[in-house]
Amino acid sequence: MILLAALDGLAYGSLIFLVAVGLSLIFGVLGVLNIAHGSFYAIGAYVAASAVLAAAGMGLPTWLAFPLFLISAILVGVVVGGTVEALLLRRVYRKEEVLQLLVTFAVFMILEDAQKVIFGTQPLFANAPMNWLGTIEVFGIFYTNYQLVLIPLVALAVLVGLRTFLRRTSFGRAIVAVTQDREAAMAMGIDATRVYLITFIIGASLAALGGALSSSTTSLTPGIGSGMIVLSFAVAATAGLGRIEGAAVAALMIGLGRSAAVYFAPEFDVLIPYLIMVVVLLIKPEGLFTTLQTRKV
């Protein structure tokens, strides 16, 4: 039973990480706590599910769903995320934090209504990619390879890729420079506005990728973004806002904790993620990891 709970927690934590790491990246670089991040997750899920269903309707092979997931995530990040950053957030970077929160909350509400107008209110489910990958038996219990193998591997690839990008590429080092000292970076010729835009697009794309992957595992209904953004905030706060590798640790902690509750105390499964966050913040108010990860790259 403990092993089964651990496997479920790994899959769940990996999915949360994909969304939370985008939130942490945006906060670490732009200094904005983006409430609209949950909408990027939801729109990514809807766009991916719609694309998969459309491809199936045209008789295209099921494996095409996986590149469609990536394309959908990038499309949402560039179009929706880029538009939000360029038209709205760029105007409030120097404003008070409460104004930033109000703006991102307003964007969240607008995007929630937009989802209902575009995709409707009926549940949407596209599970063909999950079924196509088959199942694996673990101690007599069958798990889908999609949840047990694919999602954790994608999360690991994102973690390694993001760290490599920030450490080894010139643009990644530009992101770090802007994070540490925006004025000094601009004096050295770095375009901070471009850095902010691309960072926001990357963060939004990661949230949309999490949504795209979840579209095969759950029925999509209006409001799915609100639940995920709360969980993402819990992960980011537990790790320490702005931490990247810390988000992976916190997501795994919360995923395992929630999974254990489902198996052994199901009445507490909703409470456990926030209980973990509260306990951590009572002991370490700044989170498990005290310094912004991007500032140490």
PDB file of C-alpha atoms in Angstrom:
ATOM      1  CA  MET A   1       0.000   0.000   0.000  1.00  0.00           C
ATOM      2  CA  ILE A   2       2.823   2.399   0.828  1.00  0.00           C
ATOM      3  CA  LEU A   3       4.483   1.742  -2.536  1.00  0.00           C
ATOM      4  CA  LEU A   4       1.216   2.359  -4.362  1.00  0.00           C
ATOM      5  CA  ALA A   5       0.756   5.655  -2.534  1.00  0.00           C
ATOM      6  CA  ALA A   6       4.327   6.626  -3.438  1.00  0.00           C
ATOM      7  CA  LEU A   7       3.750   5.903  -7.132  1.00  0.00           C
ATOM      8  CA  ASP A   8       0.550   7.912  -7.181  1.00  0.00           C
ATOM      9  CA  GLY A   9       2.303  10.739  -5.351  1.00  0.00           C
ATOM     10  CA  LEU A  10       5.134  10.757  -7.875  1.00  0.00           C
ATOM     11  CA  ALA A  11       2.733  11.144 -10.799  1.00  0.00           C
ATOM     12  CA  TYR A  12       0.640  13.796  -9.055  1.00  0.00           C
ATOM     13  CA  GLY A  13       3.649  15.741  -7.799  1.00  0.00           C
ATOM     14  CA  SER A  14       5.236  15.725 -11.250  1.00  0.00           C
ATOM     15  CA  LEU A  15       2.143  17.319 -12.770  1.00  0.00           C
ATOM     16  CA  ILE A  16       1.956  19.987 -10.057  1.00  0.00           C
ATOM     17  CA  PHE A  17       5.648  20.727 -10.545  1.00  0.00           C
ATOM     18  CA  LEU A  18       5.195  21.595 -14.216  1.00  0.00           C
ATOM     19  CA  VAL A  19       2.744  24.330 -13.286  1.00  0.00           C
ATOM     20  CA  ALA A  20       4.450  25.499 -10.087  1.00  0.00           C
ATOM     21  CA  VAL A  21       7.900  25.829 -11.641  1.00  0.00           C
ATOM     22  CA  GLY A  22       6.517  28.250 -14.225  1.00  0.00           C
ATOM     23  CA  LEU A  23       4.946  30.289 -11.435  1.00  0.00           C
ATOM     24  CA  SER A  24       8.234  30.279  -9.500  1.00  0.00           C
ATOM     25  CA  LEU A  25      10.233  31.274 -12.573  1.00  0.00           C
ATOM     26  CA  ILE A  26       7.979  34.233 -13.292  1.00  0.00           C
ATOM     27  CA  PHE A  27       8.108  35.431  -9.702  1.00  0.00           C
ATOM     28  CA  GLY A  28      11.840  34.897  -9.438  1.00  0.00           C
ATOM     29  CA  VAL A  29      12.599  37.008 -12.505  1.00  0.00           C
ATOM     30  CA  LEU A  30       9.706  39.471 -12.821  1.00  0.00           C
ATOM     31  CA  GLY A  31       8.778  39.715  -9.138  1.00  0.00           C
ATOM     32  CA  VAL A  32       5.083  39.264  -9.967  1.00  0.00           C
ATOM     33  CA  LEU A  33       2.886  36.723  -8.197  1.00  0.00           C
ATOM     34  CA  ASN A  34       0.740  35.768 -11.166  1.00  0.00           C
ATOM     35  CA  ILE A  35      -2.753  34.635 -10.180  1.00  0.00           C
ATOM     36  CA  ALA A  36      -3.630  34.221 -13.869  1.00  0.00           C
ATOM     37  CA  HIS A  37      -1.124  31.351 -14.053  1.00  0.00           C
ATOM     38  CA  GLY A  38      -3.937  28.885 -13.386  1.00  0.00           C
ATOM     39  CA  SER A  39      -5.710  30.087 -16.511  1.00  0.00           C
ATOM     40  CA  PHE A  40      -2.687  29.215 -18.644  1.00  0.00           C
ATOM     41  CA  TYR A  41      -2.923  25.670 -17.234  1.00  0.00           C
ATOM     42  CA  ALA A  42      -6.630  25.454 -18.035  1.00  0.00           C
ATOM     43  CA  ILE A  43      -6.349  26.939 -21.526  1.00  0.00           C
ATOM     44  CA  GLY A  44      -3.435  24.611 -22.297  1.00  0.00           C
ATOM     45  CA  ALA A  45      -5.599  21.665 -21.284  1.00  0.00           C
ATOM     46  CA  TYR A  46      -8.547  22.800 -23.404  1.00  0.00           C
ATOM     47  CA  VAL A  47      -6.449  23.610 -26.471  1.00  0.00           C
ATOM     48  CA  ALA A  48      -4.596  20.285 -26.280  1.00  0.00           C
ATOM     49  CA  ALA A  49      -7.772  18.252 -25.788  1.00  0.00           C
ATOM     50  CA  SER A  50      -9.479  20.053 -28.666  1.00  0.00           C
ATOM     51  CA  ALA A  51      -6.461  19.447 -30.912  1.00  0.00           C
ATOM     52  CA  VAL A  52      -6.333  15.742 -30.004  1.00  0.00           C
ATOM     53  CA  LEU A  53     -10.045  15.278 -30.634  1.00  0.00           C
ATOM     54  CA  ALA A  54      -9.785  17.141 -33.953  1.00  0.00           C
ATOM     55  CA  ALA A  55      -6.834  14.975 -35.018  1.00  0.00           C
ATOM     56  CA  ALA A  56      -8.751  11.827 -34.090  1.00  0.00           C
ATOM     57  CA  GLY A  57     -11.743  13.064 -36.068  1.00  0.00           C
ATOM     58  CA  MET A  58      -9.509  13.395 -39.131  1.00  0.00           C
ATOM     59  CA  GLY A  59      -8.259   9.841 -38.691  1.00  0.00           C
ATOM     60  CA  LEU A  60      -4.688  10.841 -37.795  1.00  0.00           C
ATOM     61  CA  PRO A  61      -2.556   8.424 -35.731  1.00  0.00           C
ATOM     62  CA  THR A  62      -2.843   8.674 -31.948  1.00  0.00           C
ATOM     63  CA  TRP A  63       0.886   9.270 -31.389  1.00  0.00           C
ATOM     64  CA  LEU A  64       0.517  12.698 -32.970  1.00  0.00           C
ATOM     65  CA  ALA A  65      -1.174  13.757 -29.743  1.00  0.00           C
ATOM     66  CA  PHE A  66       2.204  14.070 -28.022  1.00  0.00           C
ATOM     67  CA  PRO A  67       3.703  16.671 -30.361  1.00  0.00           C
ATOM     68  CA  LEU A  68       0.296  18.365 -30.285  1.00  0.00           C
ATOM     69  CA  PHE A  69       0.642  18.694 -26.513  1.00  0.00           C
ATOM     70  CA  LEU A  70       3.919  20.550 -26.933  1.00  0.00           C
ATOM     71  CA  ILE A  71       2.641  22.708 -29.784  1.00  0.00           C
ATOM     72  CA  SER A  72      -0.472  23.604 -27.791  1.00  0.00           C
ATOM     73  CA  ALA A  73       1.605  24.580 -24.755  1.00  0.00           C
ATOM     74  CA  ILE A  74       3.919  26.795 -26.786  1.00  0.00           C
ATOM     75  CA  LEU A  75       0.972  28.361 -28.625  1.00  0.00           C
ATOM     76  CA  VAL A  76      -0.792  29.229 -25.372  1.00  0.00           C
ATOM     77  CA  GLY A  77       2.425  30.561 -23.853  1.00  0.00           C
ATOM     78  CA  VAL A  78       3.235  32.777 -26.833  1.00  0.00           C
ATOM     79  CA  VAL A  79      -0.240  34.011 -27.728  1.00  0.00           C
ATOM     80  CA  VAL A  80      -1.983  34.239 -24.353  1.00  0.00           C
ATOM     81  CA  GLY A  81       1.024  34.645 -22.076  1.00  0.00           C
ATOM     82  CA  GLY A  82       2.835  37.034 -24.390  1.00  0.00           C
ATOM     83  CA  THR A  83      -0.253  39.182 -24.814  1.00  0.00           C
ATOM     84  CA  VAL A  84      -0.895  39.385 -21.061  1.00  0.00           C
ATOM     85  CA  GLU A  85       2.699  40.388 -20.355  1.00  0.00           C
ATOM     86  CA  ALA A  86       3.025  42.917 -23.170  1.00  0.00           C
ATOM     87  CA  LEU A  87      -0.333  44.639 -22.776  1.00  0.00           C
ATOM     88  CA  LEU A  88      -0.968  44.462 -19.030  1.00  0.00           C
ATOM     89  CA  LEU A  89       1.808  43.314 -16.718  1.00  0.00           C
ATOM     90  CA  ARG A  90       4.457  45.481 -18.342  1.00  0.00           C
ATOM     91  CA  ARG A  91       2.549  48.500 -17.078  1.00  0.00           C
ATOM     92  CA  VAL A  92       2.546  47.440 -13.418  1.00  0.00           C
ATOM     93  CA  TYR A  93       6.064  46.101 -12.777  1.00  0.00           C
ATOM     94  CA  ARG A  94       7.000  49.244 -10.871  1.00  0.00           C
ATOM     95  CA  LYS A  95       3.660  49.510  -9.084  1.00  0.00           C
ATOM     96  CA  GLU A  96       2.637  48.281  -5.661  1.00  0.00           C
ATOM     97  CA  GLU A  97       2.301  44.524  -5.210  1.00  0.00           C
ATOM     98  CA  VAL A  98      -1.380  44.773  -4.351  1.00  0.00           C
ATOM     99  CA  LEU A  99      -2.033  46.396  -7.739  1.00  0.00           C
ATOM    100  CA  GLN A 100      -0.113  43.606  -9.479  1.00  0.00           C
ATOM    101  CA  LEU A 101      -2.234  41.027  -7.674  1.00  0.00           C
ATOM    102  CA  LEU A 102      -5.441  42.823  -8.637  1.00  0.00           C
ATOM    103  CA  VAL A 103      -4.386  43.002 -12.286  1.00  0.00           C
ATOM    104  CA  THR A 104      -3.461  39.321 -12.482  1.00  0.00           C
ATOM    105  CA  PHE A 105      -6.684  38.396 -10.667  1.00  0.00           C
ATOM    106  CA  ALA A 106      -8.669  40.427 -13.188  1.00  0.00           C
ATOM    107  CA  VAL A 107      -6.862  38.627 -16.026  1.00  0.00           C
ATOM    108  CA  PHE A 108      -7.691  35.306 -14.372  1.00  0.00           C
ATOM    109  CA  MET A 109     -11.404  36.147 -14.214  1.00  0.00           C
ATOM    110  CA  ILE A 110     -11.444  37.351 -17.831  1.00  0.00           C
ATOM    111  CA  LEU A 111      -9.710  34.215 -19.072  1.00  0.00           C
ATOM    112  CA  GLU A 112     -12.066  32.011 -17.044  1.00  0.00           C
ATOM    113  CA  ASP A 113     -15.061  33.525 -18.834  1.00  0.00           C
ATOM    114  CA  ALA A 114     -13.254  33.342 -22.169  1.00  0.00           C
ATOM    115  CA  GLN A 115     -12.803  29.590 -21.698  1.00  0.00           C
ATOM    116  CA  LYS A 116     -16.554  29.157 -21.241  1.00  0.00           C
ATOM    117  CA  VAL A 117     -17.299  31.194 -24.360  1.00  0.00           C
ATOM    118  CA  ILE A 118     -14.750  29.396 -26.551  1.00  0.00           C
ATOM    119  CA  PHE A 119     -14.865  25.820 -25.245  1.00  0.00           C
ATOM    120  CA  GLY A 120     -18.327  25.691 -23.677  1.00  0.00           C
ATOM    121  CA  THR A 121     -19.332  24.396 -20.270  1.00  0.00           C
ATOM    122  CA  GLN A 122     -19.738  20.716 -21.091  1.00  0.00           C
ATOM    123  CA  PRO A 123     -17.007  18.335 -19.834  1.00  0.00           C
ATOM    124  CA  LEU A 124     -14.245  17.654 -22.365  1.00  0.00           C
ATOM    125  CA  PHE A 125     -12.205  14.461 -22.223  1.00  0.00           C
ATOM    126  CA  ALA A 126      -9.545  13.173 -24.613  1.00  0.00           C
ATOM    127  CA  ASN A 127      -8.023  10.030 -23.112  1.00  0.00           C
ATOM    128  CA  ALA A 128      -6.796   8.381 -26.326  1.00  0.00           C
ATOM    129  CA  PRO A 129      -3.103   9.299 -25.726  1.00  0.00           C
ATOM    130  CA  MET A 130      -3.198   7.760 -22.249  1.00  0.00           C
ATOM    131  CA  ASN A 131      -4.813   4.571 -23.534  1.00  0.00           C
ATOM    132  CA  TRP A 132      -2.373   4.379 -26.444  1.00  0.00           C
ATOM    133  CA  LEU A 133       0.623   4.098 -24.088  1.00  0.00           C
ATOM    134  CA  GLY A 134      -0.919   1.118 -22.308  1.00  0.00           C
ATOM    135  CA  THR A 135      -0.510   0.010 -18.709  1.00  0.00           C
ATOM    136  CA  ILE A 136       2.101  -1.492 -16.423  1.00  0.00           C
ATOM    137  CA  GLU A 137       1.445  -3.899 -13.542  1.00  0.00           C
ATOM    138  CA  VAL A 138       2.980  -3.084 -10.140  1.00  0.00           C
ATOM    139  CA  PHE A 139       2.309  -5.676  -7.430  1.00  0.00           C
ATOM    140  CA  GLY A 140      -0.971  -6.669  -9.011  1.00  0.00           C
ATOM    141  CA  ILE A 141      -2.126  -3.078  -9.564  1.00  0.00           C
ATOM    142  CA  PHE A 142      -2.292  -1.723 -13.096  1.00  0.00           C
ATOM    143  CA  TYR A 143      -1.012   1.812 -13.720  1.00  0.00           C
ATOM    144  CA  THR A 144      -1.047   3.707 -16.967  1.00  0.00           C
ATOM    145  CA  ASN A 145       2.392   4.284 -18.463  1.00  0.00           C
ATOM    146  CA  TYR A 146       1.174   7.784 -19.234  1.00  0.00           C
ATOM    147  CA  GLN A 147       0.878   8.755 -15.572  1.00  0.00           C
ATOM    148  CA  LEU A 148       3.601   6.602 -14.075  1.00  0.00           C
ATOM    149  CA  VAL A 149       6.294   7.051 -16.734  1.00  0.00           C
ATOM    150  CA  LEU A 150       5.567   9.847 -19.203  1.00  0.00           C
ATOM    151  CA  ILE A 151       4.547  12.676 -16.843  1.00  0.00           C
ATOM    152  CA  PRO A 152       7.458  12.151 -14.371  1.00  0.00           C
ATOM    153  CA  LEU A 153       9.907  11.949 -17.285  1.00  0.00           C
ATOM    154  CA  VAL A 154       8.566  15.176 -18.749  1.00  0.00           C
ATOM    155  CA  ALA A 155       8.849  16.860 -15.346  1.00  0.00           C
ATOM    156  CA  LEU A 156      12.448  15.651 -14.977  1.00  0.00           C
ATOM    157  CA  ALA A 157      13.283  16.846 -18.487  1.00  0.00           C
ATOM    158  CA  VAL A 158      11.812  20.274 -17.698  1.00  0.00           C
ATOM    159  CA  LEU A 159      13.803  20.543 -14.467  1.00  0.00           C
ATOM    160  CA  VAL A 160      17.092  19.553 -16.099  1.00  0.00           C
ATOM    161  CA  GLY A 161      16.407  21.602 -19.222  1.00  0.00           C
ATOM    162  CA  LEU A 162      15.491  24.711 -17.270  1.00  0.00           C
ATOM    163  CA  ARG A 163      18.556  24.493 -15.064  1.00  0.00           C
ATOM    164  CA  THR A 164      20.796  23.911 -18.084  1.00  0.00           C
ATOM    165  CA  PHE A 165      19.175  26.798 -19.924  1.00  0.00           C
ATOM    166  CA  LEU A 166      19.789  29.214 -17.040  1.00  0.00           C
ATOM    167  CA  ARG A 167      23.354  28.037 -16.454  1.00  0.00           C
ATOM    168  CA  ARG A 168      24.718  27.306 -19.912  1.00  0.00           C
ATOM    169  CA  THR A 169      23.083  29.637 -22.416  1.00  0.00           C
ATOM    170  CA  SER A 170      23.770  33.312 -23.018  1.00  0.00           C
ATOM    171  CA  PHE A 171      20.098  34.218 -22.744  1.00  0.00           C
ATOM    172  CA  GLY A 172      19.792  32.202 -19.541  1.00  0.00           C
ATOM    173  CA  ARG A 173      22.679  34.163 -18.063  1.00  0.00           C
ATOM    174  CA  ALA A 174      20.971  37.357 -19.219  1.00  0.00           C
ATOM    175  CA  ILE A 175      17.878  36.300 -17.260  1.00  0.00           C
ATOM    176  CA  VAL A 176      20.021  35.770 -14.172  1.00  0.00           C
ATOM    177  CA  ALA A 177      21.710  39.151 -14.655  1.00  0.00           C
ATOM    178  CA  VAL A 178      18.377  40.964 -14.910  1.00  0.00           C
ATOM    179  CA  THR A 179      17.136  39.105 -11.836  1.00  0.00           C
ATOM    180  CA  GLN A 180      20.133  40.166  -9.781  1.00  0.00           C
ATOM    181  CA  ASP A 181      20.338  43.779 -10.871  1.00  0.00           C
ATOM    182  CA  ARG A 182      18.056  45.079 -13.599  1.00  0.00           C
ATOM    183  CA  GLU A 183      19.710  48.506 -13.931  1.00  0.00           C
ATOM    184  CA  ALA A 184      23.241  47.091 -14.114  1.00  0.00           C
ATOM    185  CA  ALA A 185      22.130  44.500 -16.674  1.00  0.00           C
ATOM    186  CA  MET A 186      20.566  47.192 -18.842  1.00  0.00           C
ATOM    187  CA  ALA A 187      23.749  49.265 -18.582  1.00  0.00           C
ATOM    188  CA  MET A 188      25.608  46.252 -19.996  1.00  0.00           C
ATOM    189  CA  GLY A 189      23.307  46.229 -23.014  1.00  0.00           C
ATOM    190  CA  ILE A 190      20.791  43.564 -21.930  1.00  0.00           C
ATOM    191  CA  ASP A 191      17.233  44.245 -23.067  1.00  0.00           C
ATOM    192  CA  ALA A 192      15.317  43.740 -19.808  1.00  0.00           C
ATOM    193  CA  THR A 193      11.947  44.161 -21.508  1.00  0.00           C
ATOM    194  CA  ARG A 194      12.729  41.293 -23.882  1.00  0.00           C
ATOM    195  CA  VAL A 195      13.998  39.165 -20.976  1.00  0.00           C
ATOM    196  CA  TYR A 196      10.762  39.728 -19.054  1.00  0.00           C
ATOM    197  CA  LEU A 197       8.626  38.886 -22.072  1.00  0.00           C
ATOM    198  CA  ILE A 198      10.422  35.653 -22.917  1.00  0.00           C
ATOM    199  CA  THR A 199      10.585  34.586 -19.268  1.00  0.00           C
ATOM    200  CA  PHE A 200       6.855  35.107 -18.919  1.00  0.00           C
ATOM    201  CA  ILE A 201       6.207  33.143 -22.108  1.00  0.00           C
ATOM    202  CA  ILE A 202       8.351  30.254 -20.817  1.00  0.00           C
ATOM    203  CA  GLY A 203       6.519  30.231 -17.488  1.00  0.00           C
ATOM    204  CA  ALA A 204       3.108  30.374 -19.169  1.00  0.00           C
ATOM    205  CA  SER A 205       4.116  27.604 -21.581  1.00  0.00           C
ATOM    206  CA  LEU A 206       5.141  25.358 -18.682  1.00  0.00           C
ATOM    207  CA  ALA A 207       1.739  25.860 -17.056  1.00  0.00           C
ATOM    208  CA  ALA A 208       0.041  25.133 -20.377  1.00  0.00           C
ATOM    209  CA  LEU A 209       2.188  22.000 -20.803  1.00  0.00           C
ATOM    210  CA  GLY A 210       0.987  20.775 -17.423  1.00  0.00           C
ATOM    211  CA  GLY A 211      -2.567  21.392 -18.553  1.00  0.00           C
ATOM    212  CA  ALA A 212      -1.987  19.655 -21.883  1.00  0.00           C
ATOM    213  CA  LEU A 213      -0.656  16.548 -20.143  1.00  0.00           C
ATOM    214  CA  SER A 214      -3.537  16.526 -17.666  1.00  0.00           C
ATOM    215  CA  SER A 215      -6.117  16.674 -20.463  1.00  0.00           C
ATOM    216  CA  SER A 216      -5.820  12.914 -21.002  1.00  0.00           C
ATOM    217  CA  THR A 217      -6.189  12.032 -17.330  1.00  0.00           C
ATOM    218  CA  THR A 218      -9.171  14.089 -16.229  1.00  0.00           C
ATOM    219  CA  SER A 219     -12.400  15.558 -17.495  1.00  0.00           C
ATOM    220  CA  LEU A 220     -12.015  19.241 -18.300  1.00  0.00           C
ATOM    221  CA  THR A 221     -14.641  21.513 -16.794  1.00  0.00           C
ATOM    222  CA  PRO A 222     -14.781  25.253 -16.111  1.00  0.00           C
ATOM    223  CA  GLY A 223     -12.841  26.166 -12.983  1.00  0.00           C
ATOM    224  CA  ILE A 224      -9.998  23.640 -13.266  1.00  0.00           C
ATOM    225  CA  GLY A 225      -7.480  26.477 -13.294  1.00  0.00           C
ATOM    226  CA  SER A 226      -8.503  27.783  -9.872  1.00  0.00           C
ATOM    227  CA  GLY A 227      -7.701  24.526  -8.087  1.00  0.00           C
ATOM    228  CA  MET A 228      -4.327  24.216  -9.781  1.00  0.00           C
ATOM    229  CA  ILE A 229      -3.216  27.774  -9.069  1.00  0.00           C
ATOM    230  CA  VAL A 230      -3.919  27.305  -5.356  1.00  0.00           C
ATOM    231  CA  LEU A 231      -1.843  24.112  -5.344  1.00  0.00           C
ATOM    232  CA  SER A 232       0.905  25.875  -7.294  1.00  0.00           C
ATOM    233  CA  PHE A 233       0.980  28.688  -4.745  1.00  0.00           C
ATOM    234  CA  ALA A 234       1.269  26.068  -2.002  1.00  0.00           C
ATOM    235  CA  VAL A 235       4.244  24.489  -3.775  1.00  0.00           C
ATOM    236  CA  ALA A 236       5.922  27.836  -4.477  1.00  0.00           C
ATOM    237  CA  ALA A 237       5.429  29.064  -0.908  1.00  0.00           C
ATOM    238  CA  THR A 238       6.670  25.773   0.564  1.00  0.00           C
ATOM    239  CA  ALA A 239       9.787  25.856  -1.606  1.00  0.00           C
ATOM    240  CA  GLY A 240      10.435  29.570  -1.224  1.00  0.00           C
ATOM    241  CA  LEU A 241       9.091  31.920  -3.860  1.00  0.00           C
ATOM    242  CA  GLY A 242      11.306  31.993  -6.916  1.00  0.00           C
ATOM    243  CA  ARG A 243      13.048  28.668  -6.290  1.00  0.00           C
ATOM    244  CA  ILE A 244      13.225  26.282  -9.226  1.00  0.00           C
ATOM    245  CA  GLU A 245      14.753  23.091  -7.871  1.00  0.00           C
ATOM    246  CA  GLY A 246      12.977  23.796  -4.605  1.00  0.00           C
ATOM    247  CA  ALA A 247       9.675  23.676  -6.482  1.00  0.00           C
ATOM    248  CA  ALA A 248      10.487  20.097  -7.494  1.00  0.00           C
ATOM    249  CA  VAL A 249      11.119  19.088  -3.879  1.00  0.00           C
ATOM    250  CA  ALA A 250       7.990  20.832  -2.608  1.00  0.00           C
ATOM    251  CA  ALA A 251       5.812  19.406  -5.398  1.00  0.00           C
ATOM    252  CA  LEU A 252       7.046  15.907  -4.577  1.00  0.00           C
ATOM    253  CA  MET A 253       6.361  16.469  -0.862  1.00  0.00           C
ATOM    254  CA  ILE A 254       2.840  17.694  -1.531  1.00  0.00           C
ATOM    255  CA  GLY A 255       2.157  14.976  -4.106  1.00  0.00           C
ATOM    256  CA  LEU A 256       3.300  12.215  -1.763  1.00  0.00           C
ATOM    257  CA  GLY A 257       1.453  13.757   1.178  1.00  0.00           C
ATOM    258  CA  ARG A 258      -1.818  14.019  -0.707  1.00  0.00           C
ATOM    259  CA  SER A 259      -1.476  10.512  -2.114  1.00  0.00           C
ATOM    260  CA  ALA A 260      -0.802   9.098   1.351  1.00  0.00           C
ATOM    261  CA  ALA A 261      -3.920  10.854   2.624  1.00  0.00           C
ATOM    262  CA  VAL A 262      -6.010   9.384  -0.199  1.00  0.00           C
ATOM    263  CA  TYR A 263      -4.896   5.874   0.777  1.00  0.00           C
ATOM    264  CA  PHE A 264      -4.834   6.134   4.566  1.00  0.00           C
ATOM    265  CA  ALA A 265      -6.997   9.117   5.554  1.00  0.00           C
ATOM    266  CA  PRO A 266      -9.144  10.131   2.568  1.00  0.00           C
ATOM    267  CA  GLU A 267     -11.079  12.712   4.567  1.00  0.00           C
ATOM    268  CA  PHE A 268      -7.875  14.796   4.719  1.00  0.00           C
ATOM    269  CA  ASP A 269      -6.750  14.539   1.086  1.00  0.00           C
ATOM    270  CA  VAL A 270      -7.715  18.146   0.281  1.00  0.00           C
ATOM    271  CA  LEU A 271      -6.232  19.483   3.514  1.00  0.00           C
ATOM    272  CA  ILE A 272      -2.806  17.808   3.402  1.00  0.00           C
ATOM    273  CA  PRO A 273      -1.101  20.025   0.741  1.00  0.00           C
ATOM    274  CA  TYR A 274      -1.942  23.180   2.673  1.00  0.00           C
ATOM    275  CA  LEU A 275      -1.099  21.570   6.015  1.00  0.00           C
ATOM    276  CA  ILE A 276       2.372  20.785   4.667  1.00  0.00           C
ATOM    277  CA  MET A 277       2.717  24.391   3.522  1.00  0.00           C
ATOM    278  CA  VAL A 278       1.599  25.781   6.893  1.00  0.00           C
ATOM    279  CA  VAL A 279       3.952  23.525   8.861  1.00  0.00           C
ATOM    280  CA  VAL A 280       6.907  24.479   6.667  1.00  0.00           C
ATOM    281  CA  LEU A 281       6.143  28.203   6.857  1.00  0.00           C
ATOM    282  CA  LEU A 282       5.733  28.066  10.642  1.00  0.00           C
ATOM    283  CA  ILE A 283       9.211  26.565  10.917  1.00  0.00           C
ATOM    284  CA  LYS A 284      10.806  28.523   8.053  1.00  0.00           C
ATOM    285  CA  PRO A 285       8.677  31.541   7.073  1.00  0.00           C
ATOM    286  CA  GLU A 286      10.829  32.130   3.984  1.00  0.00           C
ATOM    287  CA  GLY A 287      10.225  28.575   2.715  1.00  0.00           C
ATOM    288  CA  LEU A 288      12.437  25.505   2.583  1.00  0.00           C
ATOM    289  CA  PHE A 289      14.997  27.281   0.407  1.00  0.00           C
ATOM    290  CA  THR A 290      15.782  30.801   1.460  1.00  0.00           C
ATOM    291  CA  THR A 291      17.421  32.336  -1.602  1.00  0.00           C
ATOM    292  CA  LEU A 292      15.985  32.788  -5.058  1.00  0.00           C
ATOM    293  CA  GLN A 293      17.273  29.900  -7.121  1.00  0.00           C
ATOM    294  CA  THR A 294      17.760  32.061 -10.172  1.00  0.00           C
ATOM    295  CA  ARG A 295      19.967  34.396  -8.190  1.00  0.00           C
ATOM    296  CA  LYS A 296      22.433  31.623  -7.442  1.00  0.00           C
ATOM    297  CA  VAL A 297      22.836  30.239 -10.936  1.00  0.00           C
TER     298      VAL A 297
END
